């Protein structure tokens, strides 16, 4: 009888350790997210399922998930980093006065015939500040005409970032890494 109890206890411990490790990994390192909406098209489709890496630091053009003001998580692309100026003019991104290429938008820009994909703006016009504040970032959706992003909600505190995402794992026939 004690051999059966001992085996049961060993299996219970193994199961508890596995569940505990899975919870720690999900809470602190990786988490799943579902893309909701069209703001990141054509890069991401509504319904895409992705893995969020919670251990990364945001860099320009990373796709990040963050807690938005509406108590909802948003997924957008990092455009401006702390201390930088951001401006769009004639559908070109300027960071600190230098033109920056956005190759992930090339296909989308070629499909737009009735004006720019990204209307002209400066960070100062949107936020009242010349540069992105320390400890914050400026984000935009790739679907610039139909995205509620930094142009509407301002800069995002780095503390509000859940993590970076690059890997679409569902739908299964469209598994890929995102640039």
mmCIF file of C-alpha atoms in Angstrom:
data_model
loop_
_atom_site.group_PDB
_atom_site.id
_atom_site.type_symbol
_atom_site.label_atom_id
_atom_site.label_comp_id
_atom_site.label_asym_id
_atom_site.label_seq_id
_atom_site.Cartn_x
_atom_site.Cartn_y
_atom_site.Cartn_z
ATOM 1 C CA UNK A 1 0.000 0.000 0.000
ATOM 2 C CA UNK A 2 2.796 2.447 0.797
ATOM 3 C CA UNK A 3 4.341 1.845 -2.634
ATOM 4 C CA UNK A 4 1.071 2.974 -4.287
ATOM 5 C CA UNK A 5 0.870 6.054 -2.043
ATOM 6 C CA UNK A 6 4.502 6.898 -2.794
ATOM 7 C CA UNK A 7 3.967 6.612 -6.562
ATOM 8 C CA UNK A 8 0.820 8.757 -6.323
ATOM 9 C CA UNK A 9 2.731 11.400 -4.333
ATOM 10 C CA UNK A 10 5.587 11.415 -6.895
ATOM 11 C CA UNK A 11 3.132 11.917 -9.772
ATOM 12 C CA UNK A 12 1.337 14.671 -7.837
ATOM 13 C CA UNK A 13 4.623 16.493 -7.168
ATOM 14 C CA UNK A 14 5.646 16.211 -10.828
ATOM 15 C CA UNK A 15 2.276 17.550 -11.969
ATOM 16 C CA UNK A 16 2.397 20.469 -9.492
ATOM 17 C CA UNK A 17 5.927 21.375 -10.590
ATOM 18 C CA UNK A 18 4.918 21.250 -14.280
ATOM 19 C CA UNK A 19 1.855 23.452 -13.684
ATOM 20 C CA UNK A 20 3.921 25.879 -11.596
ATOM 21 C CA UNK A 21 6.623 26.152 -14.258
ATOM 22 C CA UNK A 22 4.031 26.672 -17.002
ATOM 23 C CA UNK A 23 2.394 29.445 -14.967
ATOM 24 C CA UNK A 24 5.744 31.152 -14.305
ATOM 25 C CA UNK A 25 6.728 30.992 -17.978
ATOM 26 C CA UNK A 26 3.365 32.369 -19.098
ATOM 27 C CA UNK A 27 3.290 35.151 -16.505
ATOM 28 C CA UNK A 28 6.929 36.298 -16.706
ATOM 29 C CA UNK A 29 8.418 35.200 -20.046
ATOM 30 C CA UNK A 30 5.971 34.340 -22.874
ATOM 31 C CA UNK A 31 2.238 34.789 -23.349
ATOM 32 C CA UNK A 32 -0.212 34.268 -26.203
ATOM 33 C CA UNK A 33 -2.149 37.160 -27.741
ATOM 34 C CA UNK A 34 -4.822 37.407 -30.412
ATOM 35 C CA UNK A 35 -4.692 40.326 -32.867
ATOM 36 C CA UNK A 36 -8.024 42.142 -32.642
ATOM 37 C CA UNK A 37 -8.773 44.630 -35.401
ATOM 38 C CA UNK A 38 -7.255 45.916 -38.620
ATOM 39 C CA UNK A 39 -4.769 48.502 -37.325
ATOM 40 C CA UNK A 40 -1.693 46.398 -38.141
ATOM 41 C CA UNK A 41 -2.737 45.264 -41.632
ATOM 42 C CA UNK A 42 -1.223 44.157 -43.928
ATOM 43 C CA UNK A 43 1.500 42.974 -41.517
ATOM 44 C CA UNK A 44 -0.960 41.289 -39.145
ATOM 45 C CA UNK A 45 -4.521 40.138 -39.749
ATOM 46 C CA UNK A 46 -7.332 40.262 -37.208
ATOM 47 C CA UNK A 47 -7.464 36.847 -35.556
ATOM 48 C CA UNK A 48 -3.733 36.102 -35.907
ATOM 49 C CA UNK A 49 -2.437 34.413 -32.777
ATOM 50 C CA UNK A 50 1.023 35.421 -31.636
ATOM 51 C CA UNK A 51 3.531 34.818 -28.857
ATOM 52 C CA UNK A 52 4.565 37.848 -26.755
ATOM 53 C CA UNK A 53 8.124 37.906 -25.397
ATOM 54 C CA UNK A 54 7.912 39.711 -22.058
ATOM 55 C CA UNK A 55 11.688 39.818 -21.570
ATOM 56 C CA UNK A 56 12.619 42.213 -24.402
ATOM 57 C CA UNK A 57 13.394 45.924 -24.468
ATOM 58 C CA UNK A 58 11.591 47.912 -27.178
ATOM 59 C CA UNK A 59 13.568 49.051 -30.194
ATOM 60 C CA UNK A 60 12.540 50.974 -33.316
ATOM 61 C CA UNK A 61 10.121 49.053 -35.545
ATOM 62 C CA UNK A 62 9.525 46.295 -32.978
ATOM 63 C CA UNK A 63 5.896 45.252 -32.727
ATOM 64 C CA UNK A 64 4.839 45.599 -29.104
ATOM 65 C CA UNK A 65 1.792 44.835 -27.019
ATOM 66 C CA UNK A 66 0.906 47.414 -24.377
ATOM 67 C CA UNK A 67 -1.857 48.352 -21.972
ATOM 68 C CA UNK A 68 -3.819 51.139 -23.670
ATOM 69 C CA UNK A 69 -5.791 53.841 -21.838
ATOM 70 C CA UNK A 70 -9.107 52.055 -22.549
ATOM 71 C CA UNK A 71 -8.127 49.105 -20.293
ATOM 72 C CA UNK A 72 -7.399 47.090 -23.399
ATOM 73 C CA UNK A 73 -4.161 45.733 -24.847
ATOM 74 C CA UNK A 74 -3.061 47.234 -28.166
ATOM 75 C CA UNK A 75 -0.516 45.903 -30.632
ATOM 76 C CA UNK A 76 1.473 48.546 -32.566
ATOM 77 C CA UNK A 77 4.898 49.265 -34.039
ATOM 78 C CA UNK A 78 7.530 51.321 -32.170
ATOM 79 C CA UNK A 79 8.374 54.444 -34.186
ATOM 80 C CA UNK A 80 9.947 56.864 -31.698
ATOM 81 C CA UNK A 81 12.244 56.158 -28.758
ATOM 82 C CA UNK A 82 12.928 58.343 -25.698
ATOM 83 C CA UNK A 83 14.559 61.661 -26.561
ATOM 84 C CA UNK A 84 13.779 61.515 -30.300
ATOM 85 C CA UNK A 85 11.782 63.871 -32.487
ATOM 86 C CA UNK A 86 9.260 62.245 -34.837
ATOM 87 C CA UNK A 87 7.739 63.754 -37.968
ATOM 88 C CA UNK A 88 5.935 62.544 -41.080
ATOM 89 C CA UNK A 89 6.170 64.627 -44.220
ATOM 90 C CA UNK A 90 5.114 63.533 -47.717
ATOM 91 C CA UNK A 91 4.630 59.942 -46.455
ATOM 92 C CA UNK A 92 8.223 59.744 -45.162
ATOM 93 C CA UNK A 93 9.210 59.146 -41.530
ATOM 94 C CA UNK A 94 11.785 61.532 -40.083
ATOM 95 C CA UNK A 95 13.450 60.759 -36.751
ATOM 96 C CA UNK A 96 15.670 63.517 -35.406
ATOM 97 C CA UNK A 97 15.461 65.154 -38.845
ATOM 98 C CA UNK A 98 16.744 62.101 -40.771
ATOM 99 C CA UNK A 99 14.576 60.176 -43.243
ATOM 100 C CA UNK A 100 14.023 56.591 -42.083
ATOM 101 C CA UNK A 101 12.977 53.838 -44.494
ATOM 102 C CA UNK A 102 9.983 51.704 -43.491
ATOM 103 C CA UNK A 103 10.222 48.656 -45.790
ATOM 104 C CA UNK A 104 7.290 46.908 -44.066
ATOM 105 C CA UNK A 105 5.005 49.616 -45.565
ATOM 106 C CA UNK A 106 6.241 49.444 -49.180
ATOM 107 C CA UNK A 107 3.574 46.992 -50.369
ATOM 108 C CA UNK A 108 0.800 48.917 -48.638
ATOM 109 C CA UNK A 109 1.978 52.305 -49.976
ATOM 110 C CA UNK A 110 1.928 50.944 -53.534
ATOM 111 C CA UNK A 111 -1.759 50.002 -53.122
ATOM 112 C CA UNK A 112 -2.802 53.487 -51.951
ATOM 113 C CA UNK A 113 -3.667 55.761 -54.869
ATOM 114 C CA UNK A 114 -5.582 58.621 -53.258
ATOM 115 C CA UNK A 115 -2.974 60.390 -51.142
ATOM 116 C CA UNK A 116 -0.382 59.423 -48.550
ATOM 117 C CA UNK A 117 -0.658 56.355 -46.349
ATOM 118 C CA UNK A 118 0.502 58.419 -43.373
ATOM 119 C CA UNK A 119 -0.749 62.020 -43.209
ATOM 120 C CA UNK A 120 1.791 64.713 -42.277
ATOM 121 C CA UNK A 121 2.288 65.399 -38.558
ATOM 122 C CA UNK A 122 4.928 66.228 -35.981
ATOM 123 C CA UNK A 123 5.205 64.817 -32.493
ATOM 124 C CA UNK A 124 4.882 68.357 -31.141
ATOM 125 C CA UNK A 125 1.528 68.813 -32.919
ATOM 126 C CA UNK A 126 0.190 65.610 -31.361
ATOM 127 C CA UNK A 127 1.631 65.648 -27.853
ATOM 128 C CA UNK A 128 2.765 69.234 -27.347
ATOM 129 C CA UNK A 129 6.306 67.946 -26.744
ATOM 130 C CA UNK A 130 9.232 68.226 -29.134
ATOM 131 C CA UNK A 131 10.706 64.821 -28.212
ATOM 132 C CA UNK A 132 9.463 61.492 -26.912
ATOM 133 C CA UNK A 133 9.720 61.786 -23.094
ATOM 134 C CA UNK A 134 12.210 59.637 -21.177
ATOM 135 C CA UNK A 135 10.681 56.314 -20.206
ATOM 136 C CA UNK A 136 8.150 56.456 -23.060
ATOM 137 C CA UNK A 137 7.821 55.434 -26.731
ATOM 138 C CA UNK A 138 5.755 56.572 -29.708
ATOM 139 C CA UNK A 139 3.836 53.887 -31.620
ATOM 140 C CA UNK A 140 1.846 53.637 -34.852
ATOM 141 C CA UNK A 141 -0.221 50.905 -36.463
ATOM 142 C CA UNK A 142 0.872 49.752 -39.929
ATOM 143 C CA UNK A 143 -2.620 50.458 -41.296
ATOM 144 C CA UNK A 144 -1.990 54.184 -40.873
ATOM 145 C CA UNK A 145 -5.341 55.361 -42.207
ATOM 146 C CA UNK A 146 -7.370 53.182 -39.834
ATOM 147 C CA UNK A 147 -5.311 52.842 -36.667
ATOM 148 C CA UNK A 148 -5.926 54.260 -33.217
ATOM 149 C CA UNK A 149 -2.323 54.771 -32.196
ATOM 150 C CA UNK A 150 0.130 57.358 -30.879
ATOM 151 C CA UNK A 151 -1.512 60.037 -33.016
ATOM 152 C CA UNK A 152 -4.637 59.610 -30.880
ATOM 153 C CA UNK A 153 -3.397 58.384 -27.498
ATOM 154 C CA UNK A 154 0.034 60.062 -27.356
ATOM 155 C CA UNK A 155 3.203 58.411 -26.121
ATOM 156 C CA UNK A 156 3.204 55.141 -24.186
ATOM 157 C CA UNK A 157 5.034 54.597 -20.911
ATOM 158 C CA UNK A 158 7.560 51.783 -21.215
ATOM 159 C CA UNK A 159 6.076 50.363 -17.991
ATOM 160 C CA UNK A 160 2.812 49.769 -19.889
ATOM 161 C CA UNK A 161 4.499 47.486 -22.436
ATOM 162 C CA UNK A 162 3.604 43.814 -22.033
ATOM 163 C CA UNK A 163 6.285 42.683 -24.478
ATOM 164 C CA UNK A 164 7.426 42.337 -28.053
ATOM 165 C CA UNK A 165 5.882 39.980 -30.574
ATOM 166 C CA UNK A 166 7.365 38.540 -33.766
ATOM 167 C CA UNK A 167 5.890 35.065 -34.185
ATOM 168 C CA UNK A 168 2.463 34.266 -35.668
ATOM 169 C CA UNK A 169 1.538 30.677 -34.774
ATOM 170 C CA UNK A 170 -2.088 30.622 -35.949
ATOM 171 C CA UNK A 171 -3.660 30.197 -38.469
ATOM 172 C CA UNK A 172 -1.473 27.154 -38.840
ATOM 173 C CA UNK A 173 -1.033 27.538 -42.612
ATOM 174 C CA UNK A 174 0.303 31.095 -42.096
ATOM 175 C CA UNK A 175 2.958 30.516 -39.413
ATOM 176 C CA UNK A 176 5.695 33.115 -39.849
ATOM 177 C CA UNK A 177 8.058 35.579 -38.247
ATOM 178 C CA UNK A 178 7.031 39.235 -38.578
ATOM 179 C CA UNK A 179 9.491 41.973 -39.542
#
